[in-house]
Amino acid sequence: MYHLTDVTKCYRRGSELVRALDGIGLYVEDGGTLVVRGPADSGKSTLLRILGGLERPTHGSVELDGTDLATLTESRLSRIRAESIGLVPRRGDLTPGLTARQNVASALVPLRLRPADRWELAGEALEEVGAGGRLDRIPAELDEAMRRRVALARALVKRPTVLLADQPTAGLDDPGARDGFADLLERLWWQGRFTWIVVTEDDALARRAPRLATMSRGTLTAAPRTHG
Ligand code: ADP
Ligand code: MG
C-alpha cells in the first residue's frame, strides 16, 4: 500500500528551480493498479523514482506499507528496494552480456537465495511472461518485445510488494507486439498479486487501466476510467 502526502520535488537547473512534482497526494491499496498518463516532462519518471526509493522528495512523505521512504537511512532503503520493489525501467535496461535467465536471476542475488533456487525461480518467471522459450538468449538475440518481457520477469521474480513500470510500451513499434505486451500487463494487473504503478504516454495502454490518473506539470488528477 502506497500513501503519498504532499510530495514535492524540486531540481535546480542553473539559477532556475524546476518543480518536477508539485504537492502529490496518492493512495494505492494492496493489489491495486494505478496507471498515470501524462505528456513528456510532466513528472512521470520523477514520480516513479520517488516511489521506488531511488530519490527522495524535497517535501512530503512516501509511505510504503507504513514506512516513510523519504526519511529512511540509505541502508534500510536499499534493503526495501531489493526485497519489496520491482522496477521495470524505461526500455528495460537488460545487461547485454547476460542471458535472459541470468538477467532475471541477478535480481535475486541481494535476497541471499541459493544459486540453484535463483536459477529455478528465474526460469519460472520467464515462463510466466511468455519468454520460457528464450532462456539462454542474450538481449541482442531477442526482439524488443521479448526484451521487455525479460525485463518484466526480472522485476517480478522476487515477488515484490510493488511493481513500478516506466512507459512499458514505449518504443514497441510493431502493433501486434505492443498489443501482446499490453495484454500481458493487463492480465497481471487484474490478478491483483502486486500493487502496480505504471506511467505512460500510451493512450491505448491507459484505456486498459483498472484505475487511471493524469499527470500534468507535476500535479496528479484522478480521472474517470475512459472506455475506448
Ligand atoms: P516525464 O517522465 O513525464 O517526461 P520527468 O519526471 O522526467 O518527466 O521530468 C519532469 C521535469 O523535471 C522536467 O521538466 C525535467 O526536465 C525535470 N527534471 C527531471 N529530472 C531532473 C534532474 N535530475 N535535474 C533537473 N531537472 C530534472
Ligand atoms: Mg519519463
PDB file of N, CA and C and ligand atoms in Angstrom, residues 39-46 48-49 90 166-167 199 201, ligand 2:
ATOM      1  N   PRO A  39       1.860  13.801 -20.513  1.00  0.00           N
ATOM      2  CA  PRO A  39       2.780  14.098 -21.604  1.00  0.00           C
ATOM      3  C   PRO A  39       4.239  14.088 -21.138  1.00  0.00           C
ATOM      4  N   ALA A  40       5.150  14.163 -22.075  1.00  0.00           N
ATOM      5  CA  ALA A  40       6.578  14.250 -21.758  1.00  0.00           C
ATOM      6  C   ALA A  40       6.823  15.428 -20.825  1.00  0.00           C
ATOM      7  N   ASP A  41       7.734  15.256 -19.895  1.00  0.00           N
ATOM      8  CA  ASP A  41       8.156  16.301 -18.956  1.00  0.00           C
ATOM      9  C   ASP A  41       7.110  16.644 -17.907  1.00  0.00           C
ATOM     10  N   SER A  42       6.069  15.833 -17.780  1.00  0.00           N
ATOM     11  CA  SER A  42       5.044  16.157 -16.782  1.00  0.00           C
ATOM     12  C   SER A  42       5.436  15.686 -15.379  1.00  0.00           C
ATOM     13  N   GLY A  43       6.504  14.880 -15.267  1.00  0.00           N
ATOM     14  CA  GLY A  43       6.961  14.437 -13.946  1.00  0.00           C
ATOM     15  C   GLY A  43       6.816  12.952 -13.678  1.00  0.00           C
ATOM     16  N   LYS A  44       6.453  12.184 -14.713  1.00  0.00           N
ATOM     17  CA  LYS A  44       6.169  10.760 -14.531  1.00  0.00           C
ATOM     18  C   LYS A  44       7.367   9.979 -13.997  1.00  0.00           C
ATOM     19  N   SER A  45       8.526  10.156 -14.634  1.00  0.00           N
ATOM     20  CA  SER A  45       9.701   9.381 -14.207  1.00  0.00           C
ATOM     21  C   SER A  45      10.180   9.821 -12.831  1.00  0.00           C
ATOM     22  N   THR A  46      10.047  11.094 -12.547  1.00  0.00           N
ATOM     23  CA  THR A  46      10.398  11.583 -11.213  1.00  0.00           C
ATOM     24  C   THR A  46       9.524  10.922 -10.162  1.00  0.00           C
ATOM     25  N   LEU A  48       8.049   8.016 -10.363  1.00  0.00           N
ATOM     26  CA  LEU A  48       8.433   6.606 -10.211  1.00  0.00           C
ATOM     27  C   LEU A  48       9.727   6.452  -9.419  1.00  0.00           C
ATOM     28  N   ARG A  49      10.693   7.328  -9.648  1.00  0.00           N
ATOM     29  CA  ARG A  49      11.962   7.228  -8.893  1.00  0.00           C
ATOM     30  C   ARG A  49      11.720   7.456  -7.411  1.00  0.00           C
ATOM     31  N   ARG A  90      12.517   2.280 -18.048  1.00  0.00           N
ATOM     32  CA  ARG A  90      12.210   2.597 -19.435  1.00  0.00           C
ATOM     33  C   ARG A  90      13.165   1.812 -20.330  1.00  0.00           C
ATOM     34  N   ASP A 166       8.004   2.202 -16.037  1.00  0.00           N
ATOM     35  CA  ASP A 166       8.129   3.491 -16.715  1.00  0.00           C
ATOM     36  C   ASP A 166       7.936   3.291 -18.221  1.00  0.00           C
ATOM     37  N   GLN A 167       6.810   3.742 -18.718  1.00  0.00           N
ATOM     38  CA  GLN A 167       6.478   3.667 -20.146  1.00  0.00           C
ATOM     39  C   GLN A 167       6.769   2.298 -20.755  1.00  0.00           C
ATOM     40  N   VAL A 199       3.511   4.365 -15.381  1.00  0.00           N
ATOM     41  CA  VAL A 199       3.370   5.677 -16.021  1.00  0.00           C
ATOM     42  C   VAL A 199       3.521   5.498 -17.525  1.00  0.00           C
ATOM     43  N   GLU A 201       2.693   7.294 -21.775  1.00  0.00           N
ATOM     44  CA  GLU A 201       2.156   8.290 -22.707  1.00  0.00           C
ATOM     45  C   GLU A 201       1.279   7.596 -23.751  1.00  0.00           C
TER      46      GLU A 201
HETATM   47 MG    MG B   2       9.979   9.866 -18.270  1.00  0.00          MG
END
